[in-house]
Amino acid sequence: MRKWIGAVLIIVSLGVVILPVSPATAANVYEISGVAVDVTADTAAAARNKALADGEVSAFRRLLERITLLEDRHRLPSLKGSEIATLVQDFSVADEKTSSVRYLATLSYRFKRRDVRDLLISYNIPFAETPSKLTLVLPVYHAAGIMVLWDDPNPWRKAWAERQVGDGLVPTRLPTGDLTDIAIIGAEQAVKGDPQRLAAVTNRYKAGDALVTYAVAGLSQKTGKPELRVRMTRHGGALDTQTIDRVFRARTGESDSRLLARAAMELSWLLEDSWKQDNLLQFDQQSVIAIDVPIKGLRDWLRVRKQLGTVAVVRGVDMVLLSKTSVRVNLHYIGEVEQLSLALEQADLALLGNGEKWVLNFSGRQGN
């Protein structure tokens, strides 16, 4: 113990910032994978070159949509292929197949975080980089006086299961609906927001939050056409319980299943946007907060330091005091302290305090 304390004290005495901001977040936000390309050209080489160029454009668009708000999609920068190429850090190729004129592959791209940030800032487009922990979706369907969560048929659950999920900042999954799930929580308990049962099913899937999407099917009093009234409530995590209410009315010729599918997709976008709004990076607001980090040894501190390096709003950490049981640090961050707390929670770190004294612990629930 004395050896490592002595080594760290040397660093402290030199006044060195020991934690630069890591270029990668916990979920590699600036990496886009699964870019499928299939190009035919006069030669295999020409097909490959075009495929890689097309892949860059597609991956870059996916990246921008991942970190920006829906309302800003029309303002996203439209760059030439050569301009996008300068933003690519590296790429990898998998499942490559070629013929004399055709090229097929699955590509992954990593983009330069600082350069993409600078680009969006120059366009005055807000963006977020903090990935959420896994969100467990509980789709409750109410029709003809019957409320179902696990029972079949549940067309609302089917709609959520069949969504074309993008690569956003909020990963989601549905529970399997086995006997254990059925024993933990029922439809009415989910809708009422039973905290103990929601926590139990969330912990079972190592998720950070539970999202109850309660859909009531009926007919519009004005038009007589099918409509879906949905209350979407997010429970758990560092945020207070959040609720969104929406009404979806069937369009001309739209079947019940298509109405449900559209509602599930639009609510997924709202979920993403709500998360991004809470985590928009505020570069014009920079602060420093003094924090005590309880430790039992070097391993604890190294683990905390590693986790801090994945948090987008953390700009650096200065160690100022060290003892056998705690480390005092000055943490440099951007945005509000509430935003910092939320971002730390996604990295399994809990910031506790009242504005005068702050303590950073590992969170009780370590998801994803």
XYZ file of C-alpha atoms in Angstrom:
368
model
C 0.000 0.000 0.000
C 2.744 2.477 0.944
C 4.487 1.980 -2.403
C 1.557 3.010 -4.536
C 0.567 5.877 -2.256
C 4.097 7.232 -2.524
C 4.036 6.989 -6.307
C 0.760 8.849 -6.545
C 1.916 11.543 -4.119
C 4.800 12.302 -6.479
C 2.272 12.893 -9.259
C 0.150 15.099 -6.996
C 3.116 17.179 -5.914
C 3.852 17.943 -9.564
C 0.308 19.230 -10.037
C -0.368 16.891 -12.956
C -3.872 16.278 -14.261
C -3.840 12.497 -14.070
C -6.993 11.806 -16.044
C -7.329 13.264 -19.524
C -10.703 12.828 -21.126
C -10.791 9.490 -22.881
C -11.504 9.638 -26.622
C -13.965 6.772 -26.255
C -17.132 6.516 -24.210
C -18.442 3.343 -22.613
C -20.323 2.276 -25.724
C -17.895 3.575 -28.381
C -20.329 6.249 -29.499
C -18.112 7.277 -32.397
C -17.892 3.762 -33.796
C -20.497 2.632 -36.336
C -20.611 -1.079 -37.126
C -22.683 -3.350 -39.329
C -22.520 -1.176 -42.447
C -23.493 -3.582 -45.242
C -22.246 -2.771 -48.743
C -22.966 -4.491 -52.063
C -21.538 -2.736 -55.117
C -21.106 -3.775 -58.740
C -18.669 -1.948 -61.041
C -16.482 -2.558 -64.077
C -13.761 -4.171 -61.962
C -13.444 -5.665 -58.491
C -11.103 -2.854 -57.437
C -13.542 -0.187 -58.605
C -16.394 -1.946 -56.815
C -14.378 -2.091 -53.590
C -13.386 1.566 -53.746
C -16.977 2.664 -54.318
C -18.224 0.366 -51.537
C -15.791 1.839 -49.030
C -16.719 5.377 -50.054
C -20.456 4.616 -49.857
C -19.906 2.949 -46.494
C -18.228 6.056 -45.110
C -21.150 8.243 -46.148
C -23.710 5.839 -44.671
C -21.777 5.388 -41.426
C -21.277 9.129 -41.002
C -24.987 9.783 -41.422
C -25.771 7.108 -38.842
C -23.304 8.678 -36.426
C -24.850 12.133 -36.773
C -28.351 10.733 -36.283
C -27.150 8.798 -33.241
C -25.978 11.867 -31.325
C -28.268 14.689 -32.556
C -31.934 15.537 -31.996
C -34.751 14.744 -34.409
C -35.599 18.430 -34.760
C -32.109 19.118 -36.136
C -32.026 16.413 -38.814
C -32.737 18.938 -41.571
C -29.735 21.007 -40.422
C -27.160 18.225 -40.386
C -24.087 19.047 -42.474
C -24.050 17.551 -45.965
C -20.408 16.806 -46.703
C -18.644 15.491 -49.768
C -17.156 12.027 -49.617
C -13.648 13.470 -49.513
C -14.607 15.652 -46.526
C -16.102 12.709 -44.653
C -12.931 10.697 -45.308
C -10.911 13.218 -43.278
C -13.167 12.521 -40.275
C -12.557 8.749 -40.331
C -10.054 7.500 -37.778
C -9.963 3.926 -39.093
C -12.209 1.154 -40.394
C -12.413 -2.624 -40.475
C -13.848 -5.138 -42.930
C -15.718 -8.379 -42.220
C -17.525 -10.985 -44.338
C -15.756 -9.779 -47.461
C -16.784 -11.397 -50.753
C -15.631 -10.432 -54.225
C -16.095 -11.414 -57.834
C -14.654 -9.901 -60.991
C -17.167 -7.028 -60.861
C -18.861 -7.190 -57.454
C -17.866 -6.418 -53.858
C -19.811 -7.339 -50.704
C -18.745 -6.745 -47.106
C -19.789 -5.587 -43.656
C -17.847 -2.523 -42.552
C -17.146 -0.783 -39.251
C -15.925 2.804 -38.973
C -14.439 4.815 -36.133
C -14.701 8.571 -36.462
C -12.495 11.267 -34.940
C -14.377 12.466 -31.911
C -12.799 15.912 -31.643
C -13.195 16.677 -35.348
C -16.858 15.617 -35.420
C -17.490 17.672 -32.289
C -15.891 20.725 -33.904
C -17.986 20.221 -37.040
C -21.290 20.128 -35.157
C -20.304 23.070 -32.976
C -19.499 25.088 -36.111
C -23.032 24.375 -37.375
C -24.477 25.252 -33.942
C -26.081 21.808 -33.704
C -26.443 20.449 -30.144
C -25.493 16.835 -29.530
C -25.123 14.207 -26.805
C -22.551 11.473 -26.315
C -23.648 9.737 -23.113
C -24.986 6.234 -23.798
C -27.759 5.034 -21.523
C -27.643 1.757 -19.709
C -29.908 -0.958 -21.066
C -33.611 -0.073 -20.839
C -36.053 -2.931 -20.269
C -39.333 -2.383 -22.140
C -42.590 -3.702 -20.640
C -45.387 -3.308 -23.231
C -48.829 -3.509 -21.572
C -51.820 -3.694 -23.943
C -55.409 -2.868 -22.962
C -58.244 -3.687 -25.358
C -61.887 -4.689 -24.884
C -61.514 -4.429 -21.114
C -58.586 -6.868 -20.956
C -55.063 -5.847 -19.906
C -52.146 -8.079 -20.908
C -48.394 -8.056 -20.522
C -47.236 -11.657 -20.839
C -50.349 -13.335 -22.255
C -50.823 -13.975 -25.957
C -51.952 -12.322 -28.051
C -50.251 -9.068 -27.132
C -49.964 -7.174 -30.433
C -48.369 -4.231 -28.628
C -45.510 -6.410 -27.420
C -45.186 -7.810 -30.946
C -44.895 -4.285 -32.356
C -42.081 -3.443 -29.949
C -40.300 -6.717 -30.660
C -40.388 -6.132 -34.429
C -39.158 -2.524 -34.413
C -36.294 -1.661 -36.718
C -34.029 -0.528 -33.905
C -31.271 1.867 -34.908
C -27.935 2.453 -33.221
C -28.924 5.247 -30.874
C -27.817 6.114 -27.354
C -30.590 4.161 -25.585
C -30.280 0.380 -26.005
C -33.521 -1.492 -25.308
C -34.710 -5.046 -24.960
C -37.879 -6.903 -24.036
C -37.990 -9.496 -21.260
C -38.405 -13.105 -22.348
C -41.744 -13.479 -20.569
C -40.883 -16.780 -18.907
C -42.330 -18.079 -15.646
C -39.848 -16.080 -13.590
C -40.893 -12.830 -15.274
C -44.557 -13.697 -14.801
C -43.953 -14.330 -11.092
C -42.059 -11.064 -10.638
C -44.511 -8.596 -12.169
C -47.925 -8.499 -13.800
C -49.653 -6.032 -16.103
C -51.434 -4.032 -13.390
C -48.309 -3.877 -11.225
C -46.308 -2.563 -14.165
C -48.902 0.105 -15.004
C -49.141 1.200 -11.357
C -45.346 1.458 -11.224
C -44.742 -0.980 -8.359
C -41.166 0.049 -7.433
C -40.066 -3.238 -5.863
C -41.326 -5.423 -8.693
C -40.007 -3.090 -11.378
C -36.604 -3.085 -9.668
C -36.658 -6.886 -9.474
C -37.368 -7.433 -13.165
C -34.910 -4.690 -14.135
C -32.160 -6.249 -12.038
C -32.860 -9.650 -13.531
C -31.868 -8.348 -16.952
C -29.046 -6.151 -15.589
C -30.797 -3.103 -17.008
C -30.593 0.458 -15.756
C -34.252 1.414 -16.245
C -37.661 -0.096 -16.848
C -39.861 1.482 -19.519
C -43.567 0.729 -19.114
C -45.451 1.451 -22.337
C -49.164 1.224 -21.548
C -51.310 1.255 -24.695
C -55.110 1.484 -24.624
C -56.790 0.602 -27.910
C -60.151 2.115 -28.817
C -62.068 4.226 -31.317
C -61.801 7.965 -31.771
C -64.923 9.773 -30.569
C -64.511 12.296 -33.387
C -63.830 10.064 -36.378
C -64.812 6.591 -35.235
C -61.449 5.313 -36.496
C -59.078 3.191 -34.384
C -56.806 5.083 -32.035
C -54.153 4.178 -29.503
C -53.645 6.102 -26.284
C -50.192 5.448 -24.854
C -48.571 6.388 -21.571
C -44.822 5.709 -21.588
C -43.139 5.861 -18.178
C -39.447 5.401 -17.469
C -38.603 4.127 -13.976
C -35.257 3.871 -12.198
C -31.751 5.179 -12.689
C -30.505 8.629 -11.754
C -33.492 10.408 -13.325
C -36.821 10.934 -11.623
C -39.704 8.958 -13.099
C -40.484 10.395 -16.536
C -43.825 10.066 -18.343
C -44.834 10.808 -21.930
C -48.479 10.664 -23.094
C -49.328 10.306 -26.774
C -52.407 9.565 -28.893
C -51.971 7.808 -32.240
C -54.892 7.830 -34.674
C -55.157 5.425 -37.580
C -54.455 6.906 -40.985
C -56.596 6.140 -44.004
C -56.134 2.491 -44.903
C -53.823 1.828 -41.938
C -54.413 -1.549 -40.263
C -54.351 -2.072 -36.499
C -50.974 -3.806 -36.699
C -49.459 -0.963 -38.730
C -50.852 1.581 -36.274
C -49.199 -0.300 -33.411
C -45.920 -0.586 -35.324
C -45.891 3.142 -36.109
C -46.642 4.029 -32.494
C -43.845 1.789 -31.190
C -41.365 3.301 -33.636
C -42.308 6.915 -32.909
C -42.152 6.300 -29.164
C -38.684 4.811 -29.608
C -37.615 8.060 -31.281
C -39.153 10.054 -28.436
C -37.290 7.917 -25.914
C -34.017 8.635 -27.707
C -34.732 12.357 -27.979
C -35.727 12.655 -24.331
C -32.449 11.039 -23.294
C -30.403 13.274 -25.576
C -32.152 16.403 -24.276
C -31.057 15.473 -20.754
C -27.478 14.863 -21.898
C -26.714 17.608 -24.433
C -23.089 18.683 -24.088
C -22.804 22.274 -22.856
C -19.293 23.340 -23.782
C -19.956 26.940 -22.740
C -20.593 25.844 -19.146
C -17.491 24.398 -17.470
C -17.209 23.710 -13.749
C -15.040 22.008 -11.135
C -16.352 19.987 -8.225
C -14.422 18.600 -5.219
C -15.246 14.946 -4.634
C -14.198 12.319 -2.077
C -13.794 8.797 -3.466
C -13.829 6.065 -0.770
C -11.358 3.274 -1.567
C -10.055 0.063 -0.039
C -6.912 -0.030 -2.141
C -5.255 0.783 -5.437
C -7.594 -1.483 -7.401
C -10.636 0.547 -6.333
C -9.067 3.823 -7.409
C -7.889 2.464 -10.759
C -11.386 1.158 -11.411
C -12.974 4.519 -10.618
C -10.416 6.316 -12.767
C -11.101 3.983 -15.685
C -14.862 4.538 -15.415
C -14.450 8.304 -15.237
C -12.531 8.147 -18.489
C -15.644 6.864 -20.270
C -17.911 9.759 -19.206
C -18.391 12.308 -21.981
C -19.031 15.309 -19.715
C -15.870 14.730 -17.644
C -12.975 16.801 -18.975
C -10.313 15.830 -16.440
C -9.554 14.914 -12.844
C -6.915 16.389 -10.507
C -5.940 14.320 -7.493
C -5.377 16.642 -4.512
C -5.356 14.387 -1.426
C -4.785 10.699 -0.813
C -5.205 8.427 2.188
C -5.567 4.701 2.719
C -9.363 5.004 2.682
C -10.158 7.817 0.263
C -8.996 9.984 -2.609
C -9.914 13.677 -2.861
C -10.161 14.895 -6.440
C -11.177 18.005 -8.319
C -13.364 16.850 -11.190
C -13.618 19.123 -14.237
C -16.884 18.763 -16.166
C -19.240 20.516 -18.553
C -22.934 21.200 -17.991
C -25.024 21.079 -14.823
C -24.195 18.890 -11.828
C -27.452 16.981 -12.436
C -26.229 16.109 -15.910
C -22.897 14.996 -14.449
C -24.692 12.761 -11.957
C -26.789 11.182 -14.712
C -23.746 10.546 -16.898
C -21.803 9.037 -13.989
C -24.723 6.712 -13.223
C -24.406 5.220 -16.720
C -20.785 4.373 -15.843
C -21.883 2.623 -12.613
C -20.807 5.550 -10.442
C -23.101 7.279 -7.950
C -22.510 10.941 -7.083
C -23.957 11.737 -3.667
C -24.003 15.113 -1.968
C -25.858 18.271 -1.053
C -23.872 20.981 -2.807
C -21.227 21.312 -0.085
C -19.761 17.807 0.223
C -19.751 15.280 -2.611
C -18.903 11.577 -2.516
C -18.436 9.256 -5.487
C -19.201 5.563 -4.997
C -19.824 2.582 -7.211
C -23.565 2.422 -7.829
C -25.566 -0.388 -6.280
C -26.993 -1.429 -9.649
C -24.341 -2.103 -12.248
C -26.098 -2.754 -15.521
C -24.902 -3.341 -19.015
